[in-house]
Coordinates of C-alpha atoms in Angstrom, one line a residue:
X28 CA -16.0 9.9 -23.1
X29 CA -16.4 12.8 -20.5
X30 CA -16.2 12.6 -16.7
X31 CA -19.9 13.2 -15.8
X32 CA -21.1 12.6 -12.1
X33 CA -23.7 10.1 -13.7
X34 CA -20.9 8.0 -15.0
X35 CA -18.7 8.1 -12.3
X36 CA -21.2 7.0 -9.7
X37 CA -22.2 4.3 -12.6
X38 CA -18.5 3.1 -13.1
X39 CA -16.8 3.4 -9.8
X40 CA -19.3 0.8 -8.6
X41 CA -19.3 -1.5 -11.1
X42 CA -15.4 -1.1 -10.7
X43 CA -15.2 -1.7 -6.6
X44 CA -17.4 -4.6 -6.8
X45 CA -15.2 -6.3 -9.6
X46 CA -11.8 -5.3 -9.5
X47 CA -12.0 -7.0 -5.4
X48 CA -12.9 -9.9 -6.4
X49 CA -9.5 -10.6 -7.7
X50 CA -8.1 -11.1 -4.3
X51 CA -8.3 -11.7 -0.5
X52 CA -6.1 -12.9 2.3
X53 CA -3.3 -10.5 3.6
X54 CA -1.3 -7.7 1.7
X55 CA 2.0 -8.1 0.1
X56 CA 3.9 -9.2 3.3
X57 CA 6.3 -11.6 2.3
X58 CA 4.4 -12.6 -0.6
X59 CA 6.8 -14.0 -2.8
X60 CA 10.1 -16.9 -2.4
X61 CA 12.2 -14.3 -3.9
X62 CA 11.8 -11.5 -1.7
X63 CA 11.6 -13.3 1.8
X64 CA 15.5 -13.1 1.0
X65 CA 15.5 -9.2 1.2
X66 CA 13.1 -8.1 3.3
X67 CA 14.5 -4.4 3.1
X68 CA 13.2 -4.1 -0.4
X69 CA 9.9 -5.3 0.4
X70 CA 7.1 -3.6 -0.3
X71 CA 3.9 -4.6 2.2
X72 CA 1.4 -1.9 0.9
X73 CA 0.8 0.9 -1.4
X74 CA -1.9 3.8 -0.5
X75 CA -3.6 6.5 -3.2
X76 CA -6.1 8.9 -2.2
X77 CA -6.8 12.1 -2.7
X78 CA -5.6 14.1 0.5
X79 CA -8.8 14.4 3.2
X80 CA -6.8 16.0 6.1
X81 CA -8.8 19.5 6.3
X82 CA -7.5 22.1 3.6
X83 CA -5.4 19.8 1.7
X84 CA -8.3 18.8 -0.8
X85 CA -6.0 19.6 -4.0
X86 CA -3.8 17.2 -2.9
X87 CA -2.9 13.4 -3.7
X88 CA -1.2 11.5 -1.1
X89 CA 0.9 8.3 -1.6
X90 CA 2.1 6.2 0.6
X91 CA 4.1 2.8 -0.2
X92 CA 4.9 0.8 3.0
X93 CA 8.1 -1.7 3.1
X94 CA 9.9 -3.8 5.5
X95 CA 6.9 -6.5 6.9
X96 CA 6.1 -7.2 10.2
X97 CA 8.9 -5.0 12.4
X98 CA 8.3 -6.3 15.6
X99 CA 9.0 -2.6 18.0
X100 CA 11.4 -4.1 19.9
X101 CA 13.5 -5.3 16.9
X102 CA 16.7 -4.2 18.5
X103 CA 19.8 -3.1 18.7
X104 CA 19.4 -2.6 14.6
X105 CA 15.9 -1.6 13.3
X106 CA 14.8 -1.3 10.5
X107 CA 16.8 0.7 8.2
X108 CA 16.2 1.3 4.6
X109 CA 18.6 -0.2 2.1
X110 CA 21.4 2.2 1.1
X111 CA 22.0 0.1 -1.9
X112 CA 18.5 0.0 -3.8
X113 CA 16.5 2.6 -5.1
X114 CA 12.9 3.3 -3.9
X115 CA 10.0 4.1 -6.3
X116 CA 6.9 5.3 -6.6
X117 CA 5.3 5.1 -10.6
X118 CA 2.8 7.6 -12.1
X119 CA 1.4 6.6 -15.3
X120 CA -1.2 9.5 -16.5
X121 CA -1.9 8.8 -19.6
X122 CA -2.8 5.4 -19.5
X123 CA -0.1 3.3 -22.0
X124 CA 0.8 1.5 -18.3
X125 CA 4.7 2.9 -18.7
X126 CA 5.7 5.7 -15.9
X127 CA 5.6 9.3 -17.2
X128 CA 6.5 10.5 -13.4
X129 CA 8.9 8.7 -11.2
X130 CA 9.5 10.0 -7.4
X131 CA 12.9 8.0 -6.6
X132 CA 14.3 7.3 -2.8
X133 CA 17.8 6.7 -2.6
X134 CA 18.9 6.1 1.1
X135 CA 22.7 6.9 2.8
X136 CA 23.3 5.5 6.3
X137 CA 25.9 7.7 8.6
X138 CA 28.3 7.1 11.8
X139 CA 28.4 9.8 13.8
X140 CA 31.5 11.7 14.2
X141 CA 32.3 11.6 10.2
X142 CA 31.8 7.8 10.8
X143 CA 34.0 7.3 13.1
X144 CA 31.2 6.2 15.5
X145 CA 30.2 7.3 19.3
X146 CA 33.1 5.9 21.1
X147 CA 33.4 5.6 24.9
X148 CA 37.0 5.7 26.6
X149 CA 37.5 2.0 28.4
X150 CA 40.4 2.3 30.6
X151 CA 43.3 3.3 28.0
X152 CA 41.2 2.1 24.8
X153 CA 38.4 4.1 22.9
X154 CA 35.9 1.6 21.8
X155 CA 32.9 2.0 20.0
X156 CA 29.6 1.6 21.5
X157 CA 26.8 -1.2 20.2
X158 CA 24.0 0.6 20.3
X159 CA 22.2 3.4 17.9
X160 CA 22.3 5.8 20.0
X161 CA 24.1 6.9 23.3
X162 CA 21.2 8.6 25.0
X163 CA 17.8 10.2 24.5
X164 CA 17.1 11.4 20.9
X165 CA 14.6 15.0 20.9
X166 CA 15.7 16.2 17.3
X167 CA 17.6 18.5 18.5
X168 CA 21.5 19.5 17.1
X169 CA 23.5 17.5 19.8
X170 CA 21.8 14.3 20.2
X171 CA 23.9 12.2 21.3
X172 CA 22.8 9.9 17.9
X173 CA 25.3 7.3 16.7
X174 CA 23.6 6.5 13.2
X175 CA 22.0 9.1 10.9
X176 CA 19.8 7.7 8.2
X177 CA 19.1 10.4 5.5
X178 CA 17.9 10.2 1.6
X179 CA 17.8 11.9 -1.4
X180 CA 14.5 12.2 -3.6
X181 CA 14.7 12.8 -7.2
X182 CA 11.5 13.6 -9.9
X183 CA 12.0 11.8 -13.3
X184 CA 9.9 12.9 -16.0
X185 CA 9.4 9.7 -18.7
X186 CA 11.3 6.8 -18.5
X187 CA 12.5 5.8 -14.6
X188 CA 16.3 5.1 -16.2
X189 CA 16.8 7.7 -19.1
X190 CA 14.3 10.2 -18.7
X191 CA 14.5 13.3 -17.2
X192 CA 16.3 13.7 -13.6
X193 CA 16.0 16.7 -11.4
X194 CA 16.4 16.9 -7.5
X195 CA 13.6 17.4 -5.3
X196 CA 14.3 20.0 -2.6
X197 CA 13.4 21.0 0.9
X198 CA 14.3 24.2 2.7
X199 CA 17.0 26.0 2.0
X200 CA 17.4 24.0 -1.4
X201 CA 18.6 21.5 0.4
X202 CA 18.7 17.7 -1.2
X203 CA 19.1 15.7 1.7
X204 CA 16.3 15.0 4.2
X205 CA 16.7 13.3 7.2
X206 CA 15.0 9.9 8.2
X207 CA 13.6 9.5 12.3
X208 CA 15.4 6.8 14.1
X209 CA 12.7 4.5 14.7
X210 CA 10.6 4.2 18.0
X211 CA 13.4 2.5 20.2
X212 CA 11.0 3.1 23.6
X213 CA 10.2 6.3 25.4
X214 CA 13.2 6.5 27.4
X215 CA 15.5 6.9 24.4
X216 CA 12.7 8.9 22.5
X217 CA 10.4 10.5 25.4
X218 CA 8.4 12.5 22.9
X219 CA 8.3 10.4 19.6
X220 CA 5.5 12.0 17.7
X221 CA 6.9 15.4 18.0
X222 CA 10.0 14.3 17.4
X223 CA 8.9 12.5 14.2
X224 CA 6.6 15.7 13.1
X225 CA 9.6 17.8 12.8
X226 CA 10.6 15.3 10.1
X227 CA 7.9 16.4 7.8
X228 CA 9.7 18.1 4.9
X229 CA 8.6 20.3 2.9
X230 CA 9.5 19.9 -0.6
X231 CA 9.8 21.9 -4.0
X232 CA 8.7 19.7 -6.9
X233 CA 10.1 20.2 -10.3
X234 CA 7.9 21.8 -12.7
X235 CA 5.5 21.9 -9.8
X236 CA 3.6 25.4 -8.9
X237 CA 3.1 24.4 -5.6
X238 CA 5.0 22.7 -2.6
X239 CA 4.3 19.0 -1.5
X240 CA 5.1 17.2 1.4
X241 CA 7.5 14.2 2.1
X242 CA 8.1 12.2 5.2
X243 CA 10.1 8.9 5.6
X244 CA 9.8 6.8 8.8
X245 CA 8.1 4.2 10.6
X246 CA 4.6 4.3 11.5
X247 CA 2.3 1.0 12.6
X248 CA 0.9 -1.3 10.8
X249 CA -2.6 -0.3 9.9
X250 CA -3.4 -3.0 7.5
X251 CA -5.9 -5.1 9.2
X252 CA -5.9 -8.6 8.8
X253 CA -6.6 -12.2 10.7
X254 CA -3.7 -13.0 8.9
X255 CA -2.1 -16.3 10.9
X256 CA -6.0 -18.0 10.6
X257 CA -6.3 -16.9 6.9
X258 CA -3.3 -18.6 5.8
X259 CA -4.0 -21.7 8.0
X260 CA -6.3 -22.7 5.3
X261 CA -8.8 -20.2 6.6
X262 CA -8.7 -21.3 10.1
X263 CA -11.9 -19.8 10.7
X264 CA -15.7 -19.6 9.4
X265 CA -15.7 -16.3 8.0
X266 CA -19.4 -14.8 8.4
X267 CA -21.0 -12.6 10.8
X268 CA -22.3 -14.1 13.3
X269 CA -19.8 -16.9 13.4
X270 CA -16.7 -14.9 14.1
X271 CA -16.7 -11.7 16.0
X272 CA -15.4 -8.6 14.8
X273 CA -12.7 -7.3 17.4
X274 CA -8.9 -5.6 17.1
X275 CA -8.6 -9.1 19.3
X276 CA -8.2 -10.8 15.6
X277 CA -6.1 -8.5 14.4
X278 CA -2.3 -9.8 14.0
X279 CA -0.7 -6.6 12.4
X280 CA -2.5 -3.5 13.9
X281 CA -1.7 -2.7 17.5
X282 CA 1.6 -5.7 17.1
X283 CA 3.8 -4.3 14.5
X284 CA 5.1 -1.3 12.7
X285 CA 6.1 -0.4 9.1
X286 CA 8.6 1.9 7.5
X287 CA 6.4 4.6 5.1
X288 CA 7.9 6.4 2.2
X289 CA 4.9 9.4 2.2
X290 CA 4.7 11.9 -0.7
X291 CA 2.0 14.7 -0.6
X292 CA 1.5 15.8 -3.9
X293 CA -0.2 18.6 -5.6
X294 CA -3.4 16.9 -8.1
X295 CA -2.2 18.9 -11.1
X296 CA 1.7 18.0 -10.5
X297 CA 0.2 14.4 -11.7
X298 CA -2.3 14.5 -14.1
X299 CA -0.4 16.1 -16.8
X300 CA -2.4 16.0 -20.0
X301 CA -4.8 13.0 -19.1
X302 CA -8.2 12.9 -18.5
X303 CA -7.6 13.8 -15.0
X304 CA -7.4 9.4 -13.7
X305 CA -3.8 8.0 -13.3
X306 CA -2.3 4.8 -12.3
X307 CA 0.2 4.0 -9.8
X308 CA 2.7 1.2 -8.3
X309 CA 5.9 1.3 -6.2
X310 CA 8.9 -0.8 -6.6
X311 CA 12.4 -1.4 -4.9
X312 CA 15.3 -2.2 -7.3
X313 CA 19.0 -3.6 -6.7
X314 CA 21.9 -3.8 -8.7
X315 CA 22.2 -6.9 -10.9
X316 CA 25.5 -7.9 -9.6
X317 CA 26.7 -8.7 -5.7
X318 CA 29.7 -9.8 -4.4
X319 CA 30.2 -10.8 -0.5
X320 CA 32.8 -9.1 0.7
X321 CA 34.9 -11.1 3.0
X322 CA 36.5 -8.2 5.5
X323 CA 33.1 -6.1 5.1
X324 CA 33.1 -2.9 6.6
X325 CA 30.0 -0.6 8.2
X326 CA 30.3 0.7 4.9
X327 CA 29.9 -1.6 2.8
X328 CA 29.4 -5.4 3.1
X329 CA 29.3 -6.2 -0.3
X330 CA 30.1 -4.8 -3.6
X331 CA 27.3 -3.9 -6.1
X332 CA 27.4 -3.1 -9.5
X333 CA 25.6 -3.4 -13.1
X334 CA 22.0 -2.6 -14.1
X335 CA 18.9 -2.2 -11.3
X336 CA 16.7 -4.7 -11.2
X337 CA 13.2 -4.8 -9.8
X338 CA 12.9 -6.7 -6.5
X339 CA 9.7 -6.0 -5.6
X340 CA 6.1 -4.5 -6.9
X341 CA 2.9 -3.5 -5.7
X342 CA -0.2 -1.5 -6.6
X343 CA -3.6 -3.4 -5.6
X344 CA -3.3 -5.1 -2.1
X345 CA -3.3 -9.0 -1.8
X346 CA -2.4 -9.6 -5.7
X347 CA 0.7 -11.1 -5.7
X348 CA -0.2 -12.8 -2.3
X349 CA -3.3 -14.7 -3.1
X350 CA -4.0 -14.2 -7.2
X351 CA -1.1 -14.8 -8.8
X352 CA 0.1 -18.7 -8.7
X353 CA 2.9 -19.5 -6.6
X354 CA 5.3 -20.6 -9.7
X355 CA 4.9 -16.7 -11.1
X356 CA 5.3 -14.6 -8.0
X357 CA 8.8 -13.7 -8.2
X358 CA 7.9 -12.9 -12.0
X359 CA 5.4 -11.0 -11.3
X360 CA 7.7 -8.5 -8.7
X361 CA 10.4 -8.5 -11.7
X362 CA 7.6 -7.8 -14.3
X363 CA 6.5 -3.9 -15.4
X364 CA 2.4 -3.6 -16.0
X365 CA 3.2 -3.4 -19.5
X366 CA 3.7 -7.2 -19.1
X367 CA 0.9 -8.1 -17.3
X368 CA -1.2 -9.7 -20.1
X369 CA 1.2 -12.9 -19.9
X370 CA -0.4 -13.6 -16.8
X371 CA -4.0 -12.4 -16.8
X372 CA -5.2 -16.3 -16.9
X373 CA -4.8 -15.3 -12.9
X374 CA -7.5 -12.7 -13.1
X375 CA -10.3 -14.8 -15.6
X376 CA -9.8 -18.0 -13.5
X377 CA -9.0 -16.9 -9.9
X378 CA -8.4 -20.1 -7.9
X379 CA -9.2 -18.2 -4.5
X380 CA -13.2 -19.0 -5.4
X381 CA -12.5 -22.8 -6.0
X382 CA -10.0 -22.7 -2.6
X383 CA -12.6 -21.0 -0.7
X384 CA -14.8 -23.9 -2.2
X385 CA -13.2 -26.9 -1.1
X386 CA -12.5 -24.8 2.7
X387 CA -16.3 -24.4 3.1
X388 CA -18.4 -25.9 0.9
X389 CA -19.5 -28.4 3.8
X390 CA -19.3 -26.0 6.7
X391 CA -22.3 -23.6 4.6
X392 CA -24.2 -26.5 4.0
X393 CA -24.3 -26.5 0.6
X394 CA -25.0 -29.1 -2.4
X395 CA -22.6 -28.2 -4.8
X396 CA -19.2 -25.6 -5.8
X397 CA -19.9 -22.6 -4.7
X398 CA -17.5 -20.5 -6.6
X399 CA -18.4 -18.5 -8.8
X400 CA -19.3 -20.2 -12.1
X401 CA -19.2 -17.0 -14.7
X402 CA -15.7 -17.8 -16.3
X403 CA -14.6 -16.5 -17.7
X404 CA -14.3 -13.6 -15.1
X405 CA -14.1 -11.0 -18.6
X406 CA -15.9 -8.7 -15.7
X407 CA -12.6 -8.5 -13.9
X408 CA -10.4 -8.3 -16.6
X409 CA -12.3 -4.8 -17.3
X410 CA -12.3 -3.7 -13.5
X411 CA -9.0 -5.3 -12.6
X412 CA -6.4 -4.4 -16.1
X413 CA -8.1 -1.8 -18.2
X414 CA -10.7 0.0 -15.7
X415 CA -14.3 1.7 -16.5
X416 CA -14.5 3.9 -19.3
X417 CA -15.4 7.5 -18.1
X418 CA -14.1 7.1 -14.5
X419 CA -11.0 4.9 -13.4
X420 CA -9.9 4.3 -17.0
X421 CA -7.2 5.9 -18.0
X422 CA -6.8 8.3 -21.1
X423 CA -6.0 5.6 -23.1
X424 CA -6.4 1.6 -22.3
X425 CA -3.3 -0.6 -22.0
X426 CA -4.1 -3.8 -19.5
X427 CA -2.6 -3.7 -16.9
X428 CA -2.3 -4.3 -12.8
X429 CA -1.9 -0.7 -11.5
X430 CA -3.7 1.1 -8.6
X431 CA -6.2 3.9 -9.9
X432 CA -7.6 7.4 -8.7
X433 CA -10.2 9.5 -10.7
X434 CA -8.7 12.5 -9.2
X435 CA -11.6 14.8 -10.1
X436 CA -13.7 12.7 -7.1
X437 CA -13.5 14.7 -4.0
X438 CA -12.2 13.2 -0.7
X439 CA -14.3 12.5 2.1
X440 CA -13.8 13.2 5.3
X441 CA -12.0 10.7 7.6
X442 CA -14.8 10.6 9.9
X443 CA -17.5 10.1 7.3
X444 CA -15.4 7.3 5.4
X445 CA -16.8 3.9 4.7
X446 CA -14.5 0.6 5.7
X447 CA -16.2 -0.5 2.7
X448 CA -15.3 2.3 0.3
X449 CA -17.2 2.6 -2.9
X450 CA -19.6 -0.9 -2.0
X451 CA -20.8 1.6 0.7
X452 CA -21.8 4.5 -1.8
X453 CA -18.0 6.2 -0.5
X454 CA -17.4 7.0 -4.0
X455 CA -13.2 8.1 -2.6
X456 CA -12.5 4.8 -1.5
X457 CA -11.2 2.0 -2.9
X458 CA -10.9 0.7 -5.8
X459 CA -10.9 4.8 -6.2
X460 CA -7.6 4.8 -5.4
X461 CA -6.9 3.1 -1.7
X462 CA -7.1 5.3 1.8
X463 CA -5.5 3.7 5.1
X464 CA -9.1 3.0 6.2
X465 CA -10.5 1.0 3.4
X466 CA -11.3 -2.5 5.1
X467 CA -10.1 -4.0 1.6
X468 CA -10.3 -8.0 3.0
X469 CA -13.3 -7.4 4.4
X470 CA -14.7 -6.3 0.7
X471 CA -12.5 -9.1 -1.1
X472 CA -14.1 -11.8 0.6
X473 CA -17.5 -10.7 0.1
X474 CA -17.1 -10.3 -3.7
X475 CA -14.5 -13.0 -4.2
X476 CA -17.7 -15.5 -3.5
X477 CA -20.1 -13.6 -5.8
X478 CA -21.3 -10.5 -3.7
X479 CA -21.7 -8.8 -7.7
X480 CA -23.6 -11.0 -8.8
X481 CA -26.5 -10.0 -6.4
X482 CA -28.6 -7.3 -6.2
X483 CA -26.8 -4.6 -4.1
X484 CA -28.1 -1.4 -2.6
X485 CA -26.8 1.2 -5.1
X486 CA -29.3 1.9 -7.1
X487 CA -30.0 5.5 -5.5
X488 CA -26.4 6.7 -5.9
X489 CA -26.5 5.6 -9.2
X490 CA -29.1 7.7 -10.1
X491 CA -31.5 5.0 -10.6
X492 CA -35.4 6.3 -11.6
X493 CA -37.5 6.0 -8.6
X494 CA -34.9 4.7 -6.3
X495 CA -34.5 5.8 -2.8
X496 CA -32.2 4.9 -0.1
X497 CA -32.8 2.3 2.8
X498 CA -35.9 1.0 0.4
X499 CA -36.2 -2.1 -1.5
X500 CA -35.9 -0.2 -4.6
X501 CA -32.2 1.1 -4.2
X502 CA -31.5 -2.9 -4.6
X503 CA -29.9 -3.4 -8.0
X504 CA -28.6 -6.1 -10.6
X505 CA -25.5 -4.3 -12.1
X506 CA -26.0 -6.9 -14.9
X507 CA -22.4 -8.3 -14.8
X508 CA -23.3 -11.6 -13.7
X509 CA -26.6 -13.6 -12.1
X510 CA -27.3 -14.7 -8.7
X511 CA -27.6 -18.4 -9.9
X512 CA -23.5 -17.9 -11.1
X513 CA -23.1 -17.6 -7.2
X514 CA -24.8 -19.7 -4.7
X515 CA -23.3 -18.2 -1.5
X516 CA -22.7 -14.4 -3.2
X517 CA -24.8 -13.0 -0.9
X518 CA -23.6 -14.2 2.3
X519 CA -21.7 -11.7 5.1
X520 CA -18.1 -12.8 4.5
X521 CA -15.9 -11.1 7.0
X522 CA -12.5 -12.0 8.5
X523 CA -13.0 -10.8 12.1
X524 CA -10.3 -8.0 11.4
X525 CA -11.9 -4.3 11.1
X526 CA -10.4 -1.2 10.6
X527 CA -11.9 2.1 10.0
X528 CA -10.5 5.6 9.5
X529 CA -11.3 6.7 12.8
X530 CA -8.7 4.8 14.5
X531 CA -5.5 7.0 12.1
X532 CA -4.8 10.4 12.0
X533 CA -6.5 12.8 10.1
X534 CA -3.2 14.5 8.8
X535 CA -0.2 13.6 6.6
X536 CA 1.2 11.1 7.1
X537 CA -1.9 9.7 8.4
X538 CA -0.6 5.9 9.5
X539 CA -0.3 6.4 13.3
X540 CA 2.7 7.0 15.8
X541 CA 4.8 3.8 15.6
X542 CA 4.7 1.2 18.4
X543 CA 7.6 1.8 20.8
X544 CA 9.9 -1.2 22.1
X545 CA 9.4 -0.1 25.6
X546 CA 7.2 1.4 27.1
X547 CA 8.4 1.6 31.2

């Protein structure tokens, strides 16, 4: 079926409204028991879009976040990346939900002084110092920097173990790009952001006609989220007018920072021979065997060895978090999305709805469940592991839990974007992919509770006869479900968390400046 603006206006919509149903709460912080045990493998979100900073429209940027909730002041160490796993970001354009494009991170962590260290001379002894660094840090050649943290990126055509490996490169050829030492405070870094900028590389990709963009650093947080009342049981009545919407909720934007592995990308460097939609994830993989070393060096503190294996996973926000069952999480960051069918019971019987249920089913005053009744949820299977035919599905249909981006959909511009993405007729936002900006728990708990199941004001962008906008005839039934198989669907769910993207920058790598640990 062709790509026709009538059918992508038609399936993108039917998409948002269903695929966000499957989830709600927080993203992929510290979402499974596994992967609280290796926090430097774990991934917190993943963004697609297609690139909106001013005359980079033929671009697809991807970011995938990792490393949860770094408090700025997380001294004398940071946050480094792990030297021993491998970092990746999964392109699958032809829809069989197995990678045909792999953009690998492999990270090396470096004394100064050909690792001997900065050392300072105490009385007739040379001793090495504690800290990171042994004065302010501009970028330039003689900081006075006691760790260097650099990494390699490699392009892998087919499969991410045996197929094809070539070297991404930056200027110069070179194949090692240097990594920013993290926002310390403005003493040791008095001009972070220029400091930080100088750390965009620019990057040969190949097979690629033209250059991309990479950057790997820390930036803050900017997923949004009431996240200490959500997971208190919902510690809050979540509806307008019962909550205000203030930053004041907010317990990850404007409190911690993240480290970003950023690729700028050019659109036909990923769409190969598909229809022009692909599908994406990121995962961080460690050897299968470790060994505690017991005289461990800066070096090394253990002794790795044997086949990778995935750690951690993420496409969609909030899956793994609040969808998948708690027995299955650590499976589920081990599984590839050709494996995803084992546990799609998550998707056609979400427990969220009947959670939400027994939370609030008193405090709205209602008579009876107020979940969702029409279960199966076949609706989200469609939105949520295959996609729309025409639009976010993919040249061919495998089921599976992957982020998608219909490529051929322009980008808006940051300052006309909709929190609400394509619920808001903003037809680049998510579930089109997923910009910085998206307000995805905002969306999840309206739909979770039956928002689709309502008639919803799209019925002009959909090219409806005789609809106009702001009039009661742009109000539509998208015919997935009834208003009867959700009693509270149309009610103003809202965590008291917002986010737009005004408050980010309107360039690569668009997640802000990080937090600094000092500020005096």
């Amino acid at each position: 079926m062709p790509i026709t603006k009538k059918t992508t206006r038609l399936a993108m919509t039917v998409s948002a409204v269903a695929l966000i149903a499957s989830a709600a709460g927080a993203s992929s912080h510290r979402e499974a028991p596994g992967i609280t045990e290796q926090p430097k493998v774990d991934a917190t979100d993943f963004y697609m879009f297609r690139s909106y900073e001013p005359g980079r429209g033929d671009y697809v940027t991807l970011i995938a976040n990792y490393i949860p909730l770094q408090a700025p002041y997380g001294g004398p160490n940071y946050f480094t990346m792990d030297p021993d796993a491998v970092y990746e970001i999964h392109i699958d354009n032809d829809g069989d939900a197995v990678e045909d494009i792999t953009f690998q991170f492999d990270f090396d962590n470096q004394l100064a002084l050909n690792g001997a260290g900065i050392a300072l001379q105490i009385g007739d002894a040379t001793v090495a110092i504690p800290l990171r660094t042994a004065g302010a840090i501009t970028g330039a050649a003689g900081d006075p920097l006691n760790e260097t943290e650099s990494f390699t990126l490699t392009h892998i055509t087919g499969d991410r173990r045996s197929g094809e490996a070539n070297a991404v490169t930056g200027s110069g050829g070179t194949t090692s790009f240097t990594k920013p030492l993290d926002y310390v405070g403005t003493k040791t870094l008095p001009d972070y952001e220029s400091y930080a900028n100088s750390l965009i590389h620019d990057i040969t990709i190949p097979g690629c006609d033209a250059p991309g963009k990479a950057f790997v650093g820390q930036r803050e947080e900017a997923f949004a989220v009431n996240l200490g009342e959500i997971f208190d049981l919902v510690n809050l009545v979540p509806l307008e007018g019962s909550i205000e919407n203030s930053r004041e909720n907010d317990d990850l934007v404007g409190r911690f920072n993240v480290t970003s592995l950023a690729l700028e990308v050019p659109i036909a460097c990923l769409t190969g021979d598909g229809n022009g939609v692909i599908g994406a994830w990121t995962t961080a993989s460690l050897p299968q065997g470790e060994v505690e070393d017991p005289s461990p060096t800066y070096a090394a503190t253990s002794v790795y060895g044997g086949a990778w294996v995935q750690q951690s996973r993420l496409s969609n926000p909030l899956v793994n978090e609040v969808v998948i069952g708690l027995p299955d999480k650590d499976l589920f960051n081990a599984a590839e999305p050709t494996q995803d069918g084992a546990l799609a019971t998550y998707v056609t019987n979400p427990t969220l709805p009947a959670l939400i249920d027994i939370l609030f089913r008193d405090a709205l005053g209602a008579e009876g469940n107020i979940a969702p009744s029409n279960l199966p949820r076949q609706d989200l299977v469609t939105a949520f592991l295959t996609g729309f035919p025409g639009v976010n599905q993919l040249a061919s249909v495998t089921p599976s839990e992957m982020l998608r981006l219909n490529t051929a959909i322009p980008a808006t511009a940051r300052d006309e974007q909709h929190p609400y993405g394509v619920v808001a007729e903003d037809l680049a936002g998510y579930p089109n992919g997923r910009r910085p900006g998206d307000d995805t728990v905002d969306i999840a708990l309206r739909v979770v509770m039956g928002a689709l199941c309502h008639p919803v004001p799209l019925g002009a962008e959909l090219g409806i006869e005789g609809a106009e906008e702001d009039t009661a005839s742009d109000l539509i039934n998208l015919g997935l479900c009834a208003p009867e198989d959700a009693p509270v669907g149309d009610a103003p769910f809202i965590d008291g968390a917002p986010i737009s993207a005004a408050e980010l920058q309107n360039v690569f790598p668009y997640l802000n400046t990080p937090l600094p640990g000092a500020t005096n």
